[in-house]
Structure formats: structure tokens, C-alpha cells
PDB file of C-alpha atoms and ligand atoms in Angstrom:
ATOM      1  CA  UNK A   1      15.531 -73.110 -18.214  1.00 74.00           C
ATOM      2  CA  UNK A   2      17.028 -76.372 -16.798  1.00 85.00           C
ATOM      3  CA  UNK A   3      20.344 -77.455 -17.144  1.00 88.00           C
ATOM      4  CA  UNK A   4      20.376 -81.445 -17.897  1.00 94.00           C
ATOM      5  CA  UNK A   5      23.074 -83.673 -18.337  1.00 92.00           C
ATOM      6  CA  UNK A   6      22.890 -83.482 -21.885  1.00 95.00           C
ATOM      7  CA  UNK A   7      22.928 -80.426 -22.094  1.00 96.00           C
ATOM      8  CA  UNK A   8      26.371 -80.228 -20.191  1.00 97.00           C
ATOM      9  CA  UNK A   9      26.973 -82.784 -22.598  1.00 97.00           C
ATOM     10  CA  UNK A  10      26.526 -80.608 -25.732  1.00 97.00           C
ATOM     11  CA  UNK A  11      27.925 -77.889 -24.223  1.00 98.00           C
ATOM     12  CA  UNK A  12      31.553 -79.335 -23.302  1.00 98.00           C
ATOM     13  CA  UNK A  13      31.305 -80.691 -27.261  1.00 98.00           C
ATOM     14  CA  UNK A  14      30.452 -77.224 -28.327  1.00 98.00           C
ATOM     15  CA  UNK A  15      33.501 -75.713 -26.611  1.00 98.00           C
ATOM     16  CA  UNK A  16      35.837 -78.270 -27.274  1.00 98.00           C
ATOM     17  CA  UNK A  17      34.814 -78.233 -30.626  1.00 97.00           C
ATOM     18  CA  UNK A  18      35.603 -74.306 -31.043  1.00 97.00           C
ATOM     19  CA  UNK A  19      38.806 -74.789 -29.553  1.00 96.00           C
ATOM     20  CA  UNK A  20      39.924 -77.548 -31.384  1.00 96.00           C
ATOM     21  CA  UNK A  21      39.083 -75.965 -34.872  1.00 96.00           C
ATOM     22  CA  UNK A  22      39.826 -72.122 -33.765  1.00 96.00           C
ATOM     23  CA  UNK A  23      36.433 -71.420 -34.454  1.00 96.00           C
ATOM     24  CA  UNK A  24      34.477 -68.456 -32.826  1.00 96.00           C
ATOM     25  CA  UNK A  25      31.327 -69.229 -30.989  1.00 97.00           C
ATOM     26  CA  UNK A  26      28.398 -67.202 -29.635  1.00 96.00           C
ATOM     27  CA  UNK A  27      28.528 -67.223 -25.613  1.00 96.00           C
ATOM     28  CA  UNK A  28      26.529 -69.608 -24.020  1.00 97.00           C
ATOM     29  CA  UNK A  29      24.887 -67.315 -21.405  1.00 96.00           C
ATOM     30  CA  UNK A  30      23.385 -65.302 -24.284  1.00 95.00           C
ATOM     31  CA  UNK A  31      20.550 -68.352 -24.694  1.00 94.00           C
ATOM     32  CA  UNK A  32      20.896 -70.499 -21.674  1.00 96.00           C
ATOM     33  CA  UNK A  33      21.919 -69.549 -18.001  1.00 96.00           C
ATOM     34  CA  UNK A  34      24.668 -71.592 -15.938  1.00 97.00           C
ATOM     35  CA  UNK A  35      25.648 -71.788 -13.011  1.00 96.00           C
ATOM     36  CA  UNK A  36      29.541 -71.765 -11.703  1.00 96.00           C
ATOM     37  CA  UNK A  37      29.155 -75.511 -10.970  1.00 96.00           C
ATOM     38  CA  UNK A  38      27.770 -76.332 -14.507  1.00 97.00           C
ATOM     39  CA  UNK A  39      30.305 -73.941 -16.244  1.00 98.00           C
ATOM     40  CA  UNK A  40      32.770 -76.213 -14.463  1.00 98.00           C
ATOM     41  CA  UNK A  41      31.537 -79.423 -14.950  1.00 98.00           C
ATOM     42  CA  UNK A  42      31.065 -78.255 -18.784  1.00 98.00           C
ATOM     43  CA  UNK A  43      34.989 -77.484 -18.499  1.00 98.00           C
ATOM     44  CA  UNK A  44      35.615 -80.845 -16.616  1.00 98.00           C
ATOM     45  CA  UNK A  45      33.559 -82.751 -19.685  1.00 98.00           C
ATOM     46  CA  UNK A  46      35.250 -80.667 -22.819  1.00 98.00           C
ATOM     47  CA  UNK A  47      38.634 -81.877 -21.269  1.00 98.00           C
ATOM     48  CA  UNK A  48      37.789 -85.308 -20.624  1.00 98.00           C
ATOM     49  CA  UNK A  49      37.399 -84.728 -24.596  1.00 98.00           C
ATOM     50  CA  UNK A  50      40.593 -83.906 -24.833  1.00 98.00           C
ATOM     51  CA  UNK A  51      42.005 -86.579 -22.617  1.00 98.00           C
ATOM     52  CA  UNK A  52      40.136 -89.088 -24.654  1.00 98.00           C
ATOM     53  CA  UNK A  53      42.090 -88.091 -27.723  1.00 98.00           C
ATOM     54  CA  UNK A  54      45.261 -89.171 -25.851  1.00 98.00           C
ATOM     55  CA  UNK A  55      46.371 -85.756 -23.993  1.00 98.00           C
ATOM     56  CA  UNK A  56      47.298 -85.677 -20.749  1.00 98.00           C
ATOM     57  CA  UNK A  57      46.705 -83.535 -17.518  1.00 98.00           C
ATOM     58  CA  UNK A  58      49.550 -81.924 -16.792  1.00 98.00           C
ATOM     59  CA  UNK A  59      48.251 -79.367 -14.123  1.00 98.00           C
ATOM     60  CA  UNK A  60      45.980 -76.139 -13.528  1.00 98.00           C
ATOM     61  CA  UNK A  61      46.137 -72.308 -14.735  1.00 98.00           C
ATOM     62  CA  UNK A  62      44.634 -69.471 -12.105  1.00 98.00           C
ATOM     63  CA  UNK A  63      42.619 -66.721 -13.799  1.00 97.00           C
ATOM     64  CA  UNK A  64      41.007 -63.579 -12.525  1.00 96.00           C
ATOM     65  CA  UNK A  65      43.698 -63.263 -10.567  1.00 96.00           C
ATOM     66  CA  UNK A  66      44.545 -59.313 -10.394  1.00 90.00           C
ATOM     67  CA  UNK A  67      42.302 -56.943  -9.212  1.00 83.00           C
ATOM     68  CA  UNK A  68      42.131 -55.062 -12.644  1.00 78.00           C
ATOM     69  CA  UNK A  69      40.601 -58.397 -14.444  1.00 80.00           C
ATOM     70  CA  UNK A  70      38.322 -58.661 -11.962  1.00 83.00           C
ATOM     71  CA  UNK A  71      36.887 -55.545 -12.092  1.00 80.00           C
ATOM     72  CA  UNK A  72      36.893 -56.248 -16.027  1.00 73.00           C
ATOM     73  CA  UNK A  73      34.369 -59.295 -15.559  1.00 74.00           C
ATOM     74  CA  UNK A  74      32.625 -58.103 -12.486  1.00 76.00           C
ATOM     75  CA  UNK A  75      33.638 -60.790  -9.878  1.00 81.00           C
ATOM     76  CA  UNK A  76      35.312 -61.293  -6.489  1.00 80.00           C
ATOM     77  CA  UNK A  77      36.825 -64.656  -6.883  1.00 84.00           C
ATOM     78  CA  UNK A  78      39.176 -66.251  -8.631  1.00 95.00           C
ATOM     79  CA  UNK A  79      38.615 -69.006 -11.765  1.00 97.00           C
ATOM     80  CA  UNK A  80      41.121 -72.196 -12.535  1.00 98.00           C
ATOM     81  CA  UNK A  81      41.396 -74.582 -15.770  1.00 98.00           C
ATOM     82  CA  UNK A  82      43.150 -77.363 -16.963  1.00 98.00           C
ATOM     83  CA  UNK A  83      46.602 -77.753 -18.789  1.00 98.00           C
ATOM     84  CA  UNK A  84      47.427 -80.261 -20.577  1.00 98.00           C
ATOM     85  CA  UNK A  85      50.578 -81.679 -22.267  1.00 98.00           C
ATOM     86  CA  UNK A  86      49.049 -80.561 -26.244  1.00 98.00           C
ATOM     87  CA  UNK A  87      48.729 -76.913 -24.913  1.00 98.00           C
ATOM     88  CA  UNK A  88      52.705 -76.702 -23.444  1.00 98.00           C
ATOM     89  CA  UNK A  89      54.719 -74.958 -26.153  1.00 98.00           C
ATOM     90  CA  UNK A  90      58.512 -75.494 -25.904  1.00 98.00           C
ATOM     91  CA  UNK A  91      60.806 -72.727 -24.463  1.00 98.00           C
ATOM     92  CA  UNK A  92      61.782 -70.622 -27.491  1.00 98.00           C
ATOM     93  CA  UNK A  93      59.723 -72.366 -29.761  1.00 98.00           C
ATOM     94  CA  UNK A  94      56.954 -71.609 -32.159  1.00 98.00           C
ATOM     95  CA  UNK A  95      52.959 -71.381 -32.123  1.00 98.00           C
ATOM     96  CA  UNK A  96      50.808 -71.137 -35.224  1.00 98.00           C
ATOM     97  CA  UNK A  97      48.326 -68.147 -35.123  1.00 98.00           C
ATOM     98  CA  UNK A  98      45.800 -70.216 -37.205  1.00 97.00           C
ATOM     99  CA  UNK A  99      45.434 -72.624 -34.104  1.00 96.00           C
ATOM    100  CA  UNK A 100      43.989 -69.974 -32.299  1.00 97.00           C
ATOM    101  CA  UNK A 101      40.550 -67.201 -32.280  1.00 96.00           C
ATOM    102  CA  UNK A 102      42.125 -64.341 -31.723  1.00 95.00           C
ATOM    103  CA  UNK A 103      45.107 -64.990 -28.784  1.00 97.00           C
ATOM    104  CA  UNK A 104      46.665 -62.914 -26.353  1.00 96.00           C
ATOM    105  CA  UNK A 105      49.656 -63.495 -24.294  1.00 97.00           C
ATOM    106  CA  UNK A 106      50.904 -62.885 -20.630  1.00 96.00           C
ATOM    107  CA  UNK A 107      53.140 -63.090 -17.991  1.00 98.00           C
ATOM    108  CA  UNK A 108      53.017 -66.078 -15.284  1.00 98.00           C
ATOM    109  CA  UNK A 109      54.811 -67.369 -12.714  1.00 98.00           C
ATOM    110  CA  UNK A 110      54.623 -71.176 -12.444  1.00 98.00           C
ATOM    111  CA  UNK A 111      54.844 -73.528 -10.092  1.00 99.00           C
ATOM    112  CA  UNK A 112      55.815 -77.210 -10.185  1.00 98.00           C
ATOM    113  CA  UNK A 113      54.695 -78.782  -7.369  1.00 98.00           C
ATOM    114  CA  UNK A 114      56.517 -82.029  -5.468  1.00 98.00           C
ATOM    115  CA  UNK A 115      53.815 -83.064  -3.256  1.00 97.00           C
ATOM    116  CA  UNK A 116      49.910 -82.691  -3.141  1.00 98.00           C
ATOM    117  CA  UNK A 117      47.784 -80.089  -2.526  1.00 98.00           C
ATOM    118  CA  UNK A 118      43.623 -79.985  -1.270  1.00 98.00           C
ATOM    119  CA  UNK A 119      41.230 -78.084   0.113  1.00 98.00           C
ATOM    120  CA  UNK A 120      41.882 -75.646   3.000  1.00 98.00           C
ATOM    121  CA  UNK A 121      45.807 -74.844   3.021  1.00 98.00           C
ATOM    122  CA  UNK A 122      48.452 -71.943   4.389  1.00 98.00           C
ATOM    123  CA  UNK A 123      50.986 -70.237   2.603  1.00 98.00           C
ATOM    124  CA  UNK A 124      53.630 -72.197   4.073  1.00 98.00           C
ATOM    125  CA  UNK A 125      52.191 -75.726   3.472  1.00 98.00           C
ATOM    126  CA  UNK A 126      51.450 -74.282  -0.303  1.00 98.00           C
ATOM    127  CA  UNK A 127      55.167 -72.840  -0.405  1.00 98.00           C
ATOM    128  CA  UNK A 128      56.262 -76.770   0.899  1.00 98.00           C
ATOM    129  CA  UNK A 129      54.751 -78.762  -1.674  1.00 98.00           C
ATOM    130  CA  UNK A 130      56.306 -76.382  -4.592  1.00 98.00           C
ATOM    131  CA  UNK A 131      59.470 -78.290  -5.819  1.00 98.00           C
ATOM    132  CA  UNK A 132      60.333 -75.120  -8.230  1.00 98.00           C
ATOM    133  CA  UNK A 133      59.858 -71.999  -9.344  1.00 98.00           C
ATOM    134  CA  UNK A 134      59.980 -70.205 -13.623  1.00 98.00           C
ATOM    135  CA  UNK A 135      58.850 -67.634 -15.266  1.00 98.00           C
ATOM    136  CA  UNK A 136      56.021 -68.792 -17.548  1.00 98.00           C
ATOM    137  CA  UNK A 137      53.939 -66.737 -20.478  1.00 98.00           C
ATOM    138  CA  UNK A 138      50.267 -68.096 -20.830  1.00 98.00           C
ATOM    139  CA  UNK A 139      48.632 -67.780 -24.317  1.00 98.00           C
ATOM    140  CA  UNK A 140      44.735 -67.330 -23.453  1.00 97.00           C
ATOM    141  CA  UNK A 141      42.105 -67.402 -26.272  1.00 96.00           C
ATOM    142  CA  UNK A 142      38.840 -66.985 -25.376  1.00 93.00           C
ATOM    143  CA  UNK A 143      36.530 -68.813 -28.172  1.00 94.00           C
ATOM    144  CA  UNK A 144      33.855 -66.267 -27.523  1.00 95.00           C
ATOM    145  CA  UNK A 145      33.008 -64.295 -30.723  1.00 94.00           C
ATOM    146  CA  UNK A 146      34.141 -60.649 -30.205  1.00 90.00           C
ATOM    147  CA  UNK A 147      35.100 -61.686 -26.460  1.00 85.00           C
ATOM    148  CA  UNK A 148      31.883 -61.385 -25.507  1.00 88.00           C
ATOM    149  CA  UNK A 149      31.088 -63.527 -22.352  1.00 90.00           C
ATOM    150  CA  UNK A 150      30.122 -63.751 -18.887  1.00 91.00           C
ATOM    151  CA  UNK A 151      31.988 -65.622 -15.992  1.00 93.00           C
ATOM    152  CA  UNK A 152      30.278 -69.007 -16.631  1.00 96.00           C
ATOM    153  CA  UNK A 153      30.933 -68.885 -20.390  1.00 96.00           C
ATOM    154  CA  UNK A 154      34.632 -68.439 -19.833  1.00 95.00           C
ATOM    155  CA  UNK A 155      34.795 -71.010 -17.066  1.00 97.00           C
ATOM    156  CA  UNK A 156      33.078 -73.485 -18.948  1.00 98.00           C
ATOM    157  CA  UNK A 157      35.635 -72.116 -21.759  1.00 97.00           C
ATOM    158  CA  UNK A 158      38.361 -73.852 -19.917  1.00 98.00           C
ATOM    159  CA  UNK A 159      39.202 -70.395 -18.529  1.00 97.00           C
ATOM    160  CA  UNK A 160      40.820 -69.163 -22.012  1.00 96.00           C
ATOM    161  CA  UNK A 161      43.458 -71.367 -21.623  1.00 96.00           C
ATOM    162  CA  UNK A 162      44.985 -72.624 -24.742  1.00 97.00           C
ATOM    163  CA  UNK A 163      48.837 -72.697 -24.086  1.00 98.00           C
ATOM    164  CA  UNK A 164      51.768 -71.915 -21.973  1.00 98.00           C
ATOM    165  CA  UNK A 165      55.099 -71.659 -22.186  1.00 98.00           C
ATOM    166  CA  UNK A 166      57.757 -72.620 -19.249  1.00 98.00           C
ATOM    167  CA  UNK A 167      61.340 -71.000 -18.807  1.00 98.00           C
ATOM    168  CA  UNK A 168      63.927 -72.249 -16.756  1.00 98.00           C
ATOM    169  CA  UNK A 169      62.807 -73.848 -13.307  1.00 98.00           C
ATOM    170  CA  UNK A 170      64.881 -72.812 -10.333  1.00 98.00           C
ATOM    171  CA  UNK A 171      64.508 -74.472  -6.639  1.00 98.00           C
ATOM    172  CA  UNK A 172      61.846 -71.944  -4.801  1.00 97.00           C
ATOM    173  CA  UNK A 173      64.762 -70.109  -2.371  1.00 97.00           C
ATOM    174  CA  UNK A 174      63.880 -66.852  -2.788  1.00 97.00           C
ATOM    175  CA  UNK A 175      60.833 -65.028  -2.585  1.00 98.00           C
ATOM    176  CA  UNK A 176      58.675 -64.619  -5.647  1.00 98.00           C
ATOM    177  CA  UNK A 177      56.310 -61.835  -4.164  1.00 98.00           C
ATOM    178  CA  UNK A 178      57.564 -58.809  -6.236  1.00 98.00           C
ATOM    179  CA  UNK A 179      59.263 -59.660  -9.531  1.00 98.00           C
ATOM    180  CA  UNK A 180      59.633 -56.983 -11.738  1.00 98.00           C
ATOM    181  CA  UNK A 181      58.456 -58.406 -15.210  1.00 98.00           C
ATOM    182  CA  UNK A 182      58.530 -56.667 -18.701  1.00 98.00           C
ATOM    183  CA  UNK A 183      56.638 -58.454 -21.176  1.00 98.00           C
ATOM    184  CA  UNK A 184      58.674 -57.970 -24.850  1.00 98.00           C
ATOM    185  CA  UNK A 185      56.660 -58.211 -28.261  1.00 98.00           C
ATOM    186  CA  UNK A 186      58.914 -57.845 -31.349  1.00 98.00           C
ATOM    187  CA  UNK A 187      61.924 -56.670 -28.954  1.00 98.00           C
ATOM    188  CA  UNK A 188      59.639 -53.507 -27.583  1.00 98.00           C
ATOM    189  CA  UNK A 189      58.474 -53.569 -23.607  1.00 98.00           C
ATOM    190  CA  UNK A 190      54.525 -53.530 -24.391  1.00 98.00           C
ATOM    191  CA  UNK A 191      53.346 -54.715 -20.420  1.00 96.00           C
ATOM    192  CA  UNK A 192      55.378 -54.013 -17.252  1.00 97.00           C
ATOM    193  CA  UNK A 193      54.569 -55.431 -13.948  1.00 96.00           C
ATOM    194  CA  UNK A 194      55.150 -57.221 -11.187  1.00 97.00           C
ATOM    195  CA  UNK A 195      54.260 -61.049  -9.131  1.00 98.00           C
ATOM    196  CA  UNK A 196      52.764 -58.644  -6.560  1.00 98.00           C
ATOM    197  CA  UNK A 197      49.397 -58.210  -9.065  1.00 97.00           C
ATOM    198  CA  UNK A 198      48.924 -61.984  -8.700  1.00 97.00           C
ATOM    199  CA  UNK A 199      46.460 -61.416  -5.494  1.00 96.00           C
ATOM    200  CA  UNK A 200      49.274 -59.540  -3.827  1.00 97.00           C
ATOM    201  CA  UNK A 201      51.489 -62.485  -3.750  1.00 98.00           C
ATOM    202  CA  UNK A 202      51.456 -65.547  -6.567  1.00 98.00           C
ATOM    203  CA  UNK A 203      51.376 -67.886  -3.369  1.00 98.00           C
ATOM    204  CA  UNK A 204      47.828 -67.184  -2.316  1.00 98.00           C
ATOM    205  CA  UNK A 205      47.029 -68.240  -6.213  1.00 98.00           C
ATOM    206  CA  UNK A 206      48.548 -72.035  -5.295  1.00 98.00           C
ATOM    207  CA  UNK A 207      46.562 -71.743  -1.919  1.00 98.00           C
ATOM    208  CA  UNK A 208      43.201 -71.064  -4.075  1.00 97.00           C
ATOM    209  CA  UNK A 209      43.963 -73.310  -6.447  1.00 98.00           C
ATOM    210  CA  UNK A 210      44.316 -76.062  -3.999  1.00 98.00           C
ATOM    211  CA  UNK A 211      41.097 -75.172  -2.010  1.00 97.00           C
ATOM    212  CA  UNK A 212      39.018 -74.843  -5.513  1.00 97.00           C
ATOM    213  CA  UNK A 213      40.405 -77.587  -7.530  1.00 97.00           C
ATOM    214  CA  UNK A 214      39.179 -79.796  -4.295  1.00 97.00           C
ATOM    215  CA  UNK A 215      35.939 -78.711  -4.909  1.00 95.00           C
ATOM    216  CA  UNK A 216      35.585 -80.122  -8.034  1.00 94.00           C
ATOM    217  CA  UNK A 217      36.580 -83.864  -5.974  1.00 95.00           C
ATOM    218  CA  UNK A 218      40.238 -83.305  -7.732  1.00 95.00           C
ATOM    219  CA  UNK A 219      43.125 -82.521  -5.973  1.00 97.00           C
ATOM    220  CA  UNK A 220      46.734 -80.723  -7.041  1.00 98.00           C
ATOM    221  CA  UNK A 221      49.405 -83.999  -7.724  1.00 98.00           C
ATOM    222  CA  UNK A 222      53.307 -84.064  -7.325  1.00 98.00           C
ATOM    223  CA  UNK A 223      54.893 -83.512 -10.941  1.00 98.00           C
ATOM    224  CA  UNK A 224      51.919 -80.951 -11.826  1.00 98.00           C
ATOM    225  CA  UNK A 225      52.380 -77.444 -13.202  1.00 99.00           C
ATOM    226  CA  UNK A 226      50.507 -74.591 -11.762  1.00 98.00           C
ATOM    227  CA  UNK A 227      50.076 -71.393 -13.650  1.00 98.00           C
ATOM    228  CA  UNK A 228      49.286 -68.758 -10.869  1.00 98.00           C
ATOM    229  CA  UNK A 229      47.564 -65.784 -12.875  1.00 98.00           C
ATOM    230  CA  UNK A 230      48.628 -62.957 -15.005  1.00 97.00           C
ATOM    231  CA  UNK A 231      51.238 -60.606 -13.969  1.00 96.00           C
ATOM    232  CA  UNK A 232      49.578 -57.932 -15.958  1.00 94.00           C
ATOM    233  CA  UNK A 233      47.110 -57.514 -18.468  1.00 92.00           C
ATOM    234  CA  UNK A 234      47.280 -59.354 -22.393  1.00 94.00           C
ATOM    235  CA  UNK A 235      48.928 -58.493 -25.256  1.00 96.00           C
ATOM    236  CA  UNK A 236      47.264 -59.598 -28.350  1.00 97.00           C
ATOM    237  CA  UNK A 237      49.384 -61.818 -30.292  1.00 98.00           C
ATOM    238  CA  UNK A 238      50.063 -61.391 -34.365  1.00 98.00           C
ATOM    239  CA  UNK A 239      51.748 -63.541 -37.245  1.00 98.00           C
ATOM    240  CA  UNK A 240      55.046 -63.169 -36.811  1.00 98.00           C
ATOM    241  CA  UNK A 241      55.546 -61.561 -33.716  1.00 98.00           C
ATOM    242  CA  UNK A 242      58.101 -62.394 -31.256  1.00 98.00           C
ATOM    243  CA  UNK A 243      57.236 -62.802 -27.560  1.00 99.00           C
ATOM    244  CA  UNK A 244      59.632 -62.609 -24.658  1.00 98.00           C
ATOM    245  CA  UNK A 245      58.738 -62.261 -21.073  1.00 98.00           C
ATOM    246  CA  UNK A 246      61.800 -60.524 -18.524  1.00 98.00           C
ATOM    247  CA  UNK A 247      61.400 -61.597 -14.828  1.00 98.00           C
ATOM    248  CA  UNK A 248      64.103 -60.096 -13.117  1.00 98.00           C
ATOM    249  CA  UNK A 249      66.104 -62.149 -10.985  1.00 97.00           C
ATOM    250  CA  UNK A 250      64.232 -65.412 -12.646  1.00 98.00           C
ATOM    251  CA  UNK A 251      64.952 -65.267 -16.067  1.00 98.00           C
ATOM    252  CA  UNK A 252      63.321 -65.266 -19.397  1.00 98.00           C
ATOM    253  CA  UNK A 253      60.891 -67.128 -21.694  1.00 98.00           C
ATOM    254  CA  UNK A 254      60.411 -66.990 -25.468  1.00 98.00           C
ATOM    255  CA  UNK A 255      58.161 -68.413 -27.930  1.00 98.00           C
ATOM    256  CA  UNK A 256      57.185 -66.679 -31.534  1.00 98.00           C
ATOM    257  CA  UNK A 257      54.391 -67.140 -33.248  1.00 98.00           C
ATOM    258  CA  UNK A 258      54.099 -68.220 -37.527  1.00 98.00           C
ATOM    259  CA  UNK A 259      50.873 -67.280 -39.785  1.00 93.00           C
TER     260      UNK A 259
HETATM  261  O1  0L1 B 301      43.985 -66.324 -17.365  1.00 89.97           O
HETATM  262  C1  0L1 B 301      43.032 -65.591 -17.058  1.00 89.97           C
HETATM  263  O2  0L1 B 301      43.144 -64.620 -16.289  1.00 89.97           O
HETATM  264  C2  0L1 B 301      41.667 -65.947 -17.606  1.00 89.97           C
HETATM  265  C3  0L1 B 301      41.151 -64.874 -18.401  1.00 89.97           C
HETATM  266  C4  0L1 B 301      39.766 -65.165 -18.808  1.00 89.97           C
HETATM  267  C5  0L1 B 301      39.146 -64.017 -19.493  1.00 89.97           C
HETATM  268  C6  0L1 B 301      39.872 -63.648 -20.746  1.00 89.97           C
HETATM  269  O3  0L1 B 301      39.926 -64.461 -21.684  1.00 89.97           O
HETATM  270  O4  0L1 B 301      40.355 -62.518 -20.783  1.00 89.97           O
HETATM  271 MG1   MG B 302      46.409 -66.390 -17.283  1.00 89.97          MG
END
């Protein structure tokens, strides 16, 4: 079965679409094969979407990025999506569960980056664009009816991203290889673990980032966020809960969630 332009086309609308209304859809996959490229340039198209309704790129989230997720979806390499400003949620503030399919939470470190980033890079020319450093809690929601999909469905999915919340940003002087992290729902620990599960170092997620987001003829821009991948796996998230991730030596971030 071919994959035309159109039907990238209807594809980006149908995902954008499901996001946009918290609707569940059946995966795309399960009637018409894609590629990684076309999952991505159905992402790159259901944003533009979003763009076109007046939000703004504010940067990129890594996903797939422990071993243990992975394993769960059967690949070696590493996804990305898009952020924009409509999916930050303020420190400490509130998210409505009806926005979202069925949402899960978990624990980031971001960066914010002060110069650019593309295509082949080291650690240390990723570590000298980063401007700072926070702890960070990503909301993923895959629109994929009983989260049911295979790599191209989530990619084209935007990568589950739907929100993200940013603590307090600190100048990147210390190294944020092995933060312990507890992530908190309703006051109780429910996920503990450390930066180390982001590919053994949340670094080498900026360093992907920038080689894969080049693909894609975009590159990483001063003033941009990057989420670098879960710290552990995700908690689902329920009306009323409250949320807090612990990174020690970093800090916290908050948000709860209303029906
Ligand atoms: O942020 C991520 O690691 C992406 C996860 C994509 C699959 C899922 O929704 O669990
Ligand atoms: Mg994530």
C-alpha cells in the first residue's frame, strides 16, 4: 500500500484531531504501514496544525530513552517530538484530566539550551550550548485506543507528548548523570529512579536529539527546551491526584490534576 501525500495529509489531521478533542483512535499501522520517515513527517504536518492555530514551538521531548521502554516497543533507537507553548503547564499548577485519553506522568530532566545544536555533536559541545538545567515531569498520552501501537503510530503520534511541566532552572555546574529522583502521587513515592536511566547519562539524549532533529532539515535553537527522556517508567494520572517529582540536589516540580 502506498503512502501519498494525502494520505500524510489525513493522517497528521487524524492525529491532531484525537489530540485536540481527547479522543481515542485505532492505530494507524493496524490498516496502513509507515515508515519512520512518514510517521515523522505525519508528526511534522499534525504540528504545523497546531502552529497554524497560533501555538508556538518551544522545543523537543526525547522518548524511548531507557532501556526498559525500549524493550517495551521492540526498538534500538531513540524517538523525539515537538513541544509547544499550549502543552507547558505552569510549575505548581493545574491540568484537566478531560483534556487528555488516558495520561501518564514522568520524571525529566530538561534542558534549555543557549546556542544551537545539529547533526553530528559530542558531549561537550551538547553540554556548551545548554544555558540551564531543571527538573521537569512530562505528561505523555498516547491517543491510541487501549495503547495499542507500533513505533510509527506513536511517532507520527507526536511521540505521546501532550504536556510538561518545568521546575526551577539552575546554571548546568554540576553533573546531572545520577540524580536520585522519587516521583510523588498524592504525597506517596510511586516511581524511584535516577538521570542515569536516560541512556546512561541525560547528555547523550541532547546529543541524539541534535543529530535526529537535523534529519528532519530542523535544527535545536537558543531559547528552546529539551525534554531528555523518562527517568523511569509512567504513572497513570487520575482526577484529583497530586503530582510531585523529587530530584535530589535539583529540586522539585508540582502540578495536580482537576476532573
Ligand atoms: O516519552 C516517551 O518515552 C515516549 C513514550 C511513547 C510510548 C508511550 O506512550 O508509552
Ligand atoms: Mg517522556
Amino acid at each position: 500500500m502506498s503512502t501519498t501525500r494525502n494520505t500524510i495529509v489525513t493522517f497528521a489531521e487524524t492525529v491532531d484531531t484525537a489530540a485536540a478533542t481527547a479522543r481515542e483512535i485505532p492505530q494507524i499501522t493496524d490498516t496502513h504501514p509507515l515508515t519512520v520517515d512518514e510517521a515523522y513527517a505525519v508528526q511534522s504536518l499534525s504540528v504545523q496544525r497546531r502552529l497554524a492555530r497560533g501555538e508556538r514551538l518551544v522545543g523537543y521531548k526525547m522518548g524511548l530513552t531507557s532501556r526498559a521502554k525500549m524493550q517495551q516497543v521492540g526498538v534500538s533507537e531513540v524517538i523525539w517530538g515537538r513541544l509547544t507553548d499550549a502543552m507547558r503547564v505552569e510549575e505548581g499548577g493545574a491540568v484537566s484530566f478531560a483534556r487528555y485519553v488516558h495520561p501518564r506522568v514522568e520524571p525529566e530532566i530538561a534542558f534549555l539550551m543557549k546556542g544551537p545544536l545539529s547533526g553530528a555533536v559530542s558531549n561537550a559541545e551538547a553540554l556548551a550550548a545548554v544555558d540551564a538545567v531543571a527538573p521537569a515531569l512530562e505528561i505523555i498520552d498516547s491517543r491510541y485506543r487501549d495503547f495499542k501501537f507500533a513505533l510509527p503510530d506513536v511517532i507520527a503520534d507526536n511521540s505521546s507528548s501532550s504536556g510538561f511541566v518545568v521546575g526551577e532552572w539552575r546554571k548546568p555546574d554540576f553533573d546531572v548523570g545520577n540524580i536520585g529522583i522519587v516521583l510523588e502521587a498524592d504525597g506517596r513515592p510511586v516511581q524511584v529512579g535516577s538521570s542515569a536511566a536516560i541512556l546512561g547519562h541525560p547528555i547523550r539524549s541532547l546529543v541524539a536529539a541534535a543529530r535526529l532533529i537535523a534529519r528532519s532539515g530542523e535544527g535545536i535553537k537558543p531559547g528552546q527546551i529539551i525534554l531528555a527522556g523518562g527517568a523511569t517508567a509512567a504513572h497513570h494520572l487520575a482526577p484529583g491526584m497530586a503530582v510531585r517529582g523529587v530530584f535530589a540536589g535539583m529540586g522539585r516540580v508540582a502540578f495536580t490534576v482537576e476532573d
